[in-house]
Amino acid sequence: MALRRAKTLDRSLQSNKEKREHFLEFMHNLIQNNHAEIAPKLDEGAESWYLPVFGIYHPKKPGKIRCVFDSSAKFGDVSLNKVLLQGPDLNNSLLSVLMRFRKNRIAASADVQQMFYSFSVDEKHRDFLRFLWHEDNDLDKQLVAFRMTVHVFENSPSPAVATYGLRKCSNLAEPDVRDFIQRHFYVDDGLISLDSSQDMIDLLTRTQKTLLEEGNIRLHKFASNSDEVMSALPHEDLAQDLKSIDFDSDSVPLQRSLGLYWDLATDCFTYRISEESKPFTRRGVLSTLNSLFDPLGFVAPVIIKGKNRTHTSSYKIHCNQRKILFLTVLF
């Protein structure tokens, strides 16, 4: 199964130059950072599992590919995820994190770099994370066995392992740093608000130092509604589209965190509707309404009114899911 999928991937990469370059770059970084290694020869009777690999692009990051290690792929009705224990749900409540984020005057967000890759897999378990890739990262060379040395995003236990590991790094930290890490993160995104810019600078600096020293974990992609905070932090640790900004004169781009768009200049959440063309049918309208991610309920009056209109309109003209709506849907 893994070999067949590897050959399918090869054909896909050969026919798409841009995807091929992105995929090779990803694999190069994976191996160079020791997140993957050449798999040793298995002892007789030893157990192992091979993960199929494929690449996907995030719709918001078109130039960046992510290699997916497919732990849900089945062979003989068995997949790796089917036999792994998922572990407890250690995530904080998304609503609680967002509510605390809106509590005080100075707000900031941060991201853990490659969170799952920050935690190693015990060597005796790595043979269950094997995959096939080309020797020397050269598509003209033969496929050989590699294995992951770190936890992968697609494994069902990875969220619990990574969240537990992140919090473990804060056990000996100062109380405010420990509180930030344990109560203000949702997976790899940290959002917090405090009363002053100086307090925020101090907390972010000490948290970054704690994670680096205790777990070799990098906290970066900082953003804040305070220019003073962003100016005081290392330039290379700011969010990608803030690195080239002159905070005294340039307009600050929207930041995206936990699925929401945050306007730093006004300190407001804003919403964007996809420009993807959808048919003006009941299904198309509902698809547009449901695409608005709104965990705090700010646009609920608009969404509810829109849904109500589609129900009313569809009833009046007796349309089905696919029939075109000629009535205007008011928002």
Short mmCIF file of C-alpha atoms in Angstrom, two decimals:
data_model
loop_
_atom_site.label_atom_id
_atom_site.label_comp_id
_atom_site.label_asym_id
_atom_site.label_seq_id
_atom_site.Cartn_x
_atom_site.Cartn_y
_atom_site.Cartn_z
CA MET A 1 0.00 0.00 0.00
CA ALA A 2 2.75 2.48 0.96
CA LEU A 3 4.81 1.52 -2.11
CA ARG A 4 1.84 1.97 -4.42
CA ARG A 5 1.08 5.39 -2.91
CA ALA A 6 4.77 6.38 -3.19
CA LYS A 7 4.74 5.62 -6.92
CA THR A 8 1.52 7.60 -7.33
CA LEU A 9 3.18 10.54 -5.55
CA ASP A 10 6.19 10.29 -7.88
CA ARG A 11 3.96 10.61 -10.93
CA SER A 12 2.23 13.62 -9.39
CA LEU A 13 5.54 15.34 -8.64
CA GLN A 14 6.95 14.65 -12.08
CA SER A 15 3.97 16.36 -13.72
CA ASN A 16 3.96 19.44 -11.48
CA LYS A 17 7.26 21.35 -11.28
CA GLU A 18 6.19 23.80 -8.56
CA LYS A 19 4.80 21.06 -6.33
CA ARG A 20 7.94 18.98 -6.92
CA GLU A 21 10.22 21.83 -5.78
CA HIS A 22 8.13 22.52 -2.69
CA PHE A 23 7.99 18.84 -1.78
CA LEU A 24 11.74 18.34 -2.18
CA GLU A 25 12.40 21.42 -0.04
CA PHE A 26 10.09 20.09 2.69
CA MET A 27 11.80 16.70 2.70
CA HIS A 28 15.25 18.30 2.70
CA ASN A 29 14.37 20.34 5.80
CA LEU A 30 12.75 17.32 7.45
CA ILE A 31 15.93 15.26 7.12
CA GLN A 32 18.37 18.12 7.80
CA ASN A 33 16.56 18.95 11.06
CA ASN A 34 16.77 15.29 12.13
CA HIS A 35 13.00 14.95 12.15
CA ALA A 36 13.46 11.91 9.93
CA GLU A 37 16.30 9.40 9.52
CA ILE A 38 17.29 6.48 7.35
CA ALA A 39 15.52 3.45 8.78
CA PRO A 40 17.82 0.66 9.98
CA LYS A 41 17.36 -2.90 8.81
CA LEU A 42 14.65 -4.66 10.77
CA ASP A 43 15.48 -7.66 12.90
CA GLU A 44 13.78 -10.89 11.93
CA GLY A 45 10.21 -10.90 13.21
CA ALA A 46 10.29 -7.23 14.20
CA GLU A 47 7.07 -5.26 13.78
CA SER A 48 6.82 -2.07 11.73
CA TRP A 49 4.38 0.10 9.81
CA TYR A 50 4.82 2.17 6.66
CA LEU A 51 2.96 5.46 6.29
CA PRO A 52 1.92 6.71 2.84
CA VAL A 53 2.99 10.31 2.18
CA PHE A 54 1.29 13.02 0.16
CA GLY A 55 1.41 16.81 -0.04
CA ILE A 56 -1.30 19.40 0.50
CA TYR A 57 -1.44 23.18 0.28
CA HIS A 58 -3.19 25.35 2.84
CA PRO A 59 -5.77 27.56 1.07
CA LYS A 60 -4.42 30.58 3.00
CA LYS A 61 -0.76 29.69 2.26
CA PRO A 62 -0.63 28.77 -1.44
CA GLY A 63 3.17 28.75 -1.71
CA LYS A 64 3.79 26.42 1.22
CA ILE A 65 3.28 22.67 1.06
CA ARG A 66 2.85 20.32 4.00
CA CYS A 67 3.73 16.67 3.72
CA VAL A 68 1.06 14.49 5.28
CA PHE A 69 1.99 11.16 6.84
CA ASP A 70 -1.25 9.28 6.42
CA SER A 71 -1.78 7.44 9.68
CA SER A 72 -5.40 6.74 8.73
CA ALA A 73 -4.47 4.79 5.58
CA LYS A 74 -5.71 1.21 5.87
CA PHE A 75 -4.05 -2.04 4.92
CA GLY A 76 -6.20 -5.12 5.49
CA ASP A 77 -8.78 -2.96 7.30
CA VAL A 78 -6.13 -1.81 9.80
CA SER A 79 -4.59 1.64 10.10
CA LEU A 80 -2.02 3.00 12.53
CA ASN A 81 -4.56 5.36 14.07
CA LYS A 82 -6.97 2.49 14.57
CA VAL A 83 -4.59 0.77 17.00
CA LEU A 84 -3.16 3.84 18.74
CA LEU A 85 -4.64 5.26 21.93
CA GLN A 86 -5.71 8.84 21.31
CA GLY A 87 -5.07 9.98 24.86
CA PRO A 88 -7.03 12.61 26.80
CA ASP A 89 -8.23 15.89 25.32
CA LEU A 90 -5.92 18.33 27.07
CA ASN A 91 -6.83 21.38 24.99
CA ASN A 92 -8.15 24.45 26.72
CA SER A 93 -11.63 25.57 25.75
CA LEU A 94 -11.39 27.68 22.60
CA LEU A 95 -14.06 30.01 23.92
CA SER A 96 -12.21 30.46 27.24
CA VAL A 97 -8.93 31.28 25.49
CA LEU A 98 -10.64 33.87 23.28
CA MET A 99 -12.57 35.43 26.16
CA ARG A 100 -9.40 35.86 28.21
CA PHE A 101 -7.70 37.29 25.12
CA ARG A 102 -10.30 40.09 25.02
CA LYS A 103 -10.13 40.84 28.75
CA ASN A 104 -7.34 43.45 29.05
CA ARG A 105 -6.08 46.43 27.07
CA ILE A 106 -2.80 45.06 25.65
CA ALA A 107 -3.16 41.82 23.66
CA ALA A 108 -0.63 39.57 21.96
CA SER A 109 -0.53 36.30 20.06
CA ALA A 110 2.30 33.82 19.55
CA ASP A 111 2.89 30.48 17.88
CA VAL A 112 4.95 27.40 18.77
CA GLN A 113 7.18 26.55 15.82
CA GLN A 114 6.44 23.05 14.48
CA MET A 115 4.90 22.02 17.78
CA PHE A 116 4.51 18.31 17.10
CA TYR A 117 8.02 18.07 15.67
CA SER A 118 9.34 19.48 18.96
CA PHE A 119 8.72 16.17 20.74
CA SER A 120 10.76 13.05 20.03
CA VAL A 121 9.40 9.55 19.58
CA ASP A 122 11.04 6.80 21.64
CA GLU A 123 13.50 4.95 19.41
CA LYS A 124 11.78 1.60 19.97
CA HIS A 125 8.55 3.03 18.50
CA ARG A 126 10.01 4.76 15.44
CA ASP A 127 9.67 1.73 13.18
CA PHE A 128 5.91 2.28 13.27
CA LEU A 129 6.51 5.67 11.62
CA ARG A 130 8.39 4.41 8.58
CA PHE A 131 7.84 5.87 5.12
CA LEU A 132 9.32 5.49 1.65
CA TRP A 133 11.27 8.31 0.05
CA HIS A 134 14.08 8.71 -2.46
CA GLU A 135 17.69 8.26 -1.46
CA ASP A 136 19.54 11.59 -1.08
CA ASN A 137 16.23 13.40 -1.73
CA ASP A 138 16.78 12.74 -5.45
CA LEU A 139 13.73 11.64 -7.44
CA ASP A 140 15.99 9.83 -9.90
CA LYS A 141 17.29 7.53 -7.17
CA GLN A 142 15.55 4.52 -5.67
CA LEU A 143 12.99 4.56 -2.90
CA VAL A 144 14.43 3.68 0.51
CA ALA A 145 12.96 3.39 3.99
CA PHE A 146 13.03 6.39 6.31
CA ARG A 147 11.40 6.76 9.69
CA MET A 148 10.21 9.75 11.67
CA THR A 149 12.01 10.61 14.89
CA VAL A 150 9.30 13.03 16.08
CA HIS A 151 5.55 12.99 16.43
CA VAL A 152 3.58 13.68 13.27
CA PHE A 153 0.48 15.82 12.91
CA GLU A 154 -1.75 13.04 11.59
CA ASN A 155 -1.20 10.57 14.49
CA SER A 156 -4.20 10.54 16.80
CA PRO A 157 -2.10 10.72 20.05
CA SER A 158 0.05 13.64 18.83
CA PRO A 159 -2.17 16.49 20.15
CA ALA A 160 -2.26 15.01 23.66
CA VAL A 161 1.49 14.28 23.64
CA ALA A 162 2.41 17.76 22.40
CA THR A 163 0.08 19.61 24.76
CA TYR A 164 1.32 17.59 27.73
CA GLY A 165 4.94 18.18 26.72
CA LEU A 166 4.43 21.92 26.29
CA ARG A 167 2.89 22.25 29.73
CA LYS A 168 5.58 20.05 31.26
CA CYS A 169 8.15 22.65 30.19
CA SER A 170 6.41 25.23 32.37
CA ASN A 171 6.32 23.25 35.61
CA LEU A 172 9.34 25.02 37.10
CA ALA A 173 8.61 28.40 35.52
CA GLU A 174 7.47 31.56 37.28
CA PRO A 175 3.72 31.61 38.06
CA ASP A 176 2.73 34.06 35.31
CA VAL A 177 4.73 32.17 32.67
CA ARG A 178 3.23 28.87 33.81
CA ASP A 179 -0.27 30.38 33.72
CA PHE A 180 0.28 31.69 30.17
CA ILE A 181 1.46 28.31 28.87
CA GLN A 182 -1.12 26.21 30.66
CA ARG A 183 -4.25 28.36 30.34
CA HIS A 184 -3.81 30.63 27.34
CA PHE A 185 -2.76 28.21 24.59
CA TYR A 186 -5.01 26.35 22.20
CA VAL A 187 -2.74 23.68 20.66
CA ASP A 188 0.18 25.76 19.30
CA ASP A 189 -1.45 29.21 19.41
CA GLY A 190 -1.02 31.36 22.49
CA LEU A 191 -3.26 34.40 23.02
CA ILE A 192 -3.10 36.63 26.08
CA SER A 193 -3.96 40.13 27.25
CA LEU A 194 -2.44 42.24 30.03
CA ASP A 195 -2.77 45.76 31.42
CA SER A 196 0.46 47.29 30.10
CA SER A 197 2.88 46.99 27.19
CA GLN A 198 5.86 46.60 29.48
CA ASP A 199 4.23 43.71 31.34
CA MET A 200 3.51 42.05 27.98
CA ILE A 201 7.10 42.47 26.73
CA ASP A 202 8.42 41.00 29.97
CA LEU A 203 6.04 38.02 29.91
CA LEU A 204 6.63 37.13 26.26
CA THR A 205 10.41 37.39 26.65
CA ARG A 206 10.48 35.17 29.74
CA THR A 207 8.06 32.64 28.22
CA GLN A 208 10.16 32.39 25.07
CA LYS A 209 13.28 31.83 27.17
CA THR A 210 11.59 29.21 29.37
CA LEU A 211 10.37 27.10 26.44
CA LEU A 212 13.73 27.27 24.70
CA GLU A 213 15.70 26.29 27.80
CA GLU A 214 13.34 23.62 29.13
CA GLY A 215 12.22 21.99 25.89
CA ASN A 216 14.22 23.43 23.00
CA ILE A 217 10.89 24.84 21.79
CA ARG A 218 10.78 28.08 19.83
CA LEU A 219 7.99 30.57 20.47
CA HIS A 220 7.68 33.00 17.55
CA LYS A 221 5.26 34.76 15.15
CA PHE A 222 4.49 37.41 17.75
CA ALA A 223 1.81 40.00 17.04
CA SER A 224 0.28 42.64 19.28
CA ASN A 225 -2.10 45.59 19.21
CA SER A 226 0.73 47.56 20.84
CA ASP A 227 3.48 48.96 18.58
CA GLU A 228 5.66 49.24 21.68
CA VAL A 229 5.45 45.48 22.25
CA MET A 230 6.28 44.58 18.65
CA SER A 231 9.15 47.05 18.46
CA ALA A 232 10.71 45.56 21.61
CA LEU A 233 10.64 41.94 20.41
CA PRO A 234 13.32 40.39 18.15
CA HIS A 235 12.57 41.23 14.53
CA GLU A 236 13.00 37.63 13.38
CA ASP A 237 10.41 36.43 15.91
CA LEU A 238 7.55 38.59 14.65
CA ALA A 239 4.74 37.22 12.49
CA GLN A 240 5.92 36.80 8.90
CA ASP A 241 4.04 39.76 7.41
CA LEU A 242 5.09 42.08 10.26
CA LYS A 243 8.84 41.71 9.80
CA SER A 244 9.10 44.38 7.11
CA ILE A 245 6.62 46.81 8.67
CA ASP A 246 7.56 50.29 9.86
CA PHE A 247 5.20 50.57 12.81
CA ASP A 248 5.42 54.38 12.79
CA SER A 249 4.16 54.83 9.23
CA ASP A 250 2.94 51.61 7.59
CA SER A 251 -0.52 50.13 7.93
CA VAL A 252 -0.47 46.82 9.77
CA PRO A 253 -1.91 43.78 7.95
CA LEU A 254 -4.61 41.63 9.50
CA GLN A 255 -3.35 38.74 11.60
CA ARG A 256 -4.98 35.33 11.58
CA SER A 257 -5.08 33.29 14.76
CA LEU A 258 -7.33 30.39 15.76
CA GLY A 259 -9.26 30.88 12.53
CA LEU A 260 -10.11 34.54 13.26
CA TYR A 261 -8.84 37.71 11.61
CA TRP A 262 -7.48 40.22 14.11
CA ASP A 263 -7.07 43.89 13.13
CA LEU A 264 -4.14 45.11 15.23
CA ALA A 265 -4.81 48.80 14.51
CA THR A 266 -8.37 48.73 15.85
CA ASP A 267 -7.99 45.68 18.11
CA CYS A 268 -11.09 44.16 16.55
CA PHE A 269 -11.96 40.82 15.05
CA THR A 270 -13.03 41.02 11.45
CA TYR A 271 -14.50 38.54 9.01
CA ARG A 272 -13.73 37.72 5.41
CA ILE A 273 -16.06 35.93 3.05
CA SER A 274 -14.37 33.72 0.49
CA GLU A 275 -14.47 35.13 -3.03
CA GLU A 276 -14.98 31.64 -4.37
CA SER A 277 -17.86 31.70 -6.81
CA LYS A 278 -20.80 29.66 -5.57
CA PRO A 279 -24.14 29.05 -7.28
CA PHE A 280 -27.00 31.23 -6.09
CA THR A 281 -28.93 28.28 -4.75
CA ARG A 282 -30.15 27.54 -1.27
CA ARG A 283 -27.19 25.21 -0.82
CA GLY A 284 -24.74 27.80 -2.15
CA VAL A 285 -26.06 30.53 0.17
CA LEU A 286 -25.92 28.23 3.21
CA SER A 287 -22.39 27.22 2.26
CA THR A 288 -21.34 30.89 2.30
CA LEU A 289 -23.03 31.50 5.66
CA ASN A 290 -21.48 28.40 7.23
CA SER A 291 -18.00 29.38 6.02
CA LEU A 292 -17.95 32.21 8.58
CA PHE A 293 -16.02 30.93 11.60
CA ASP A 294 -17.48 32.81 14.55
CA PRO A 295 -16.91 31.05 17.91
CA LEU A 296 -17.73 34.23 19.87
CA GLY A 297 -21.03 34.79 18.08
CA PHE A 298 -20.35 38.35 16.87
CA VAL A 299 -22.00 37.81 13.49
CA ALA A 300 -24.68 35.41 14.71
CA PRO A 301 -27.50 37.95 14.00
CA VAL A 302 -26.42 38.13 10.35
CA ILE A 303 -26.03 34.37 9.97
CA ILE A 304 -29.35 33.58 11.65
CA LYS A 305 -31.19 36.17 9.54
CA GLY A 306 -29.56 34.81 6.39
CA LYS A 307 -30.48 31.22 7.21
CA ASN A 308 -34.01 32.25 8.02
CA ARG A 309 -34.29 34.03 4.67
CA THR A 310 -33.14 30.97 2.76
CA HIS A 311 -35.70 28.79 4.52
CA THR A 312 -38.46 31.32 3.82
CA SER A 313 -37.45 31.82 0.19
CA SER A 314 -37.11 28.13 -0.53
CA TYR A 315 -40.54 27.49 0.93
CA LYS A 316 -42.23 30.18 -1.15
CA ILE A 317 -40.85 29.02 -4.48
CA HIS A 318 -40.83 25.31 -3.60
CA CYS A 319 -37.18 24.91 -4.61
CA ASN A 320 -35.03 21.92 -3.81
CA GLN A 321 -31.35 21.90 -2.78
CA ARG A 322 -30.12 22.56 -6.31
CA LYS A 323 -32.78 24.81 -7.86
CA ILE A 324 -31.62 28.37 -8.53
CA LEU A 325 -32.95 31.01 -6.12
CA PHE A 326 -34.20 34.02 -8.03
CA LEU A 327 -35.39 35.85 -4.94
CA THR A 328 -33.01 38.29 -3.30
CA VAL A 329 -31.68 37.03 0.02
CA LEU A 330 -31.38 40.03 2.31
CA PHE A 331 -28.80 40.26 5.06
#
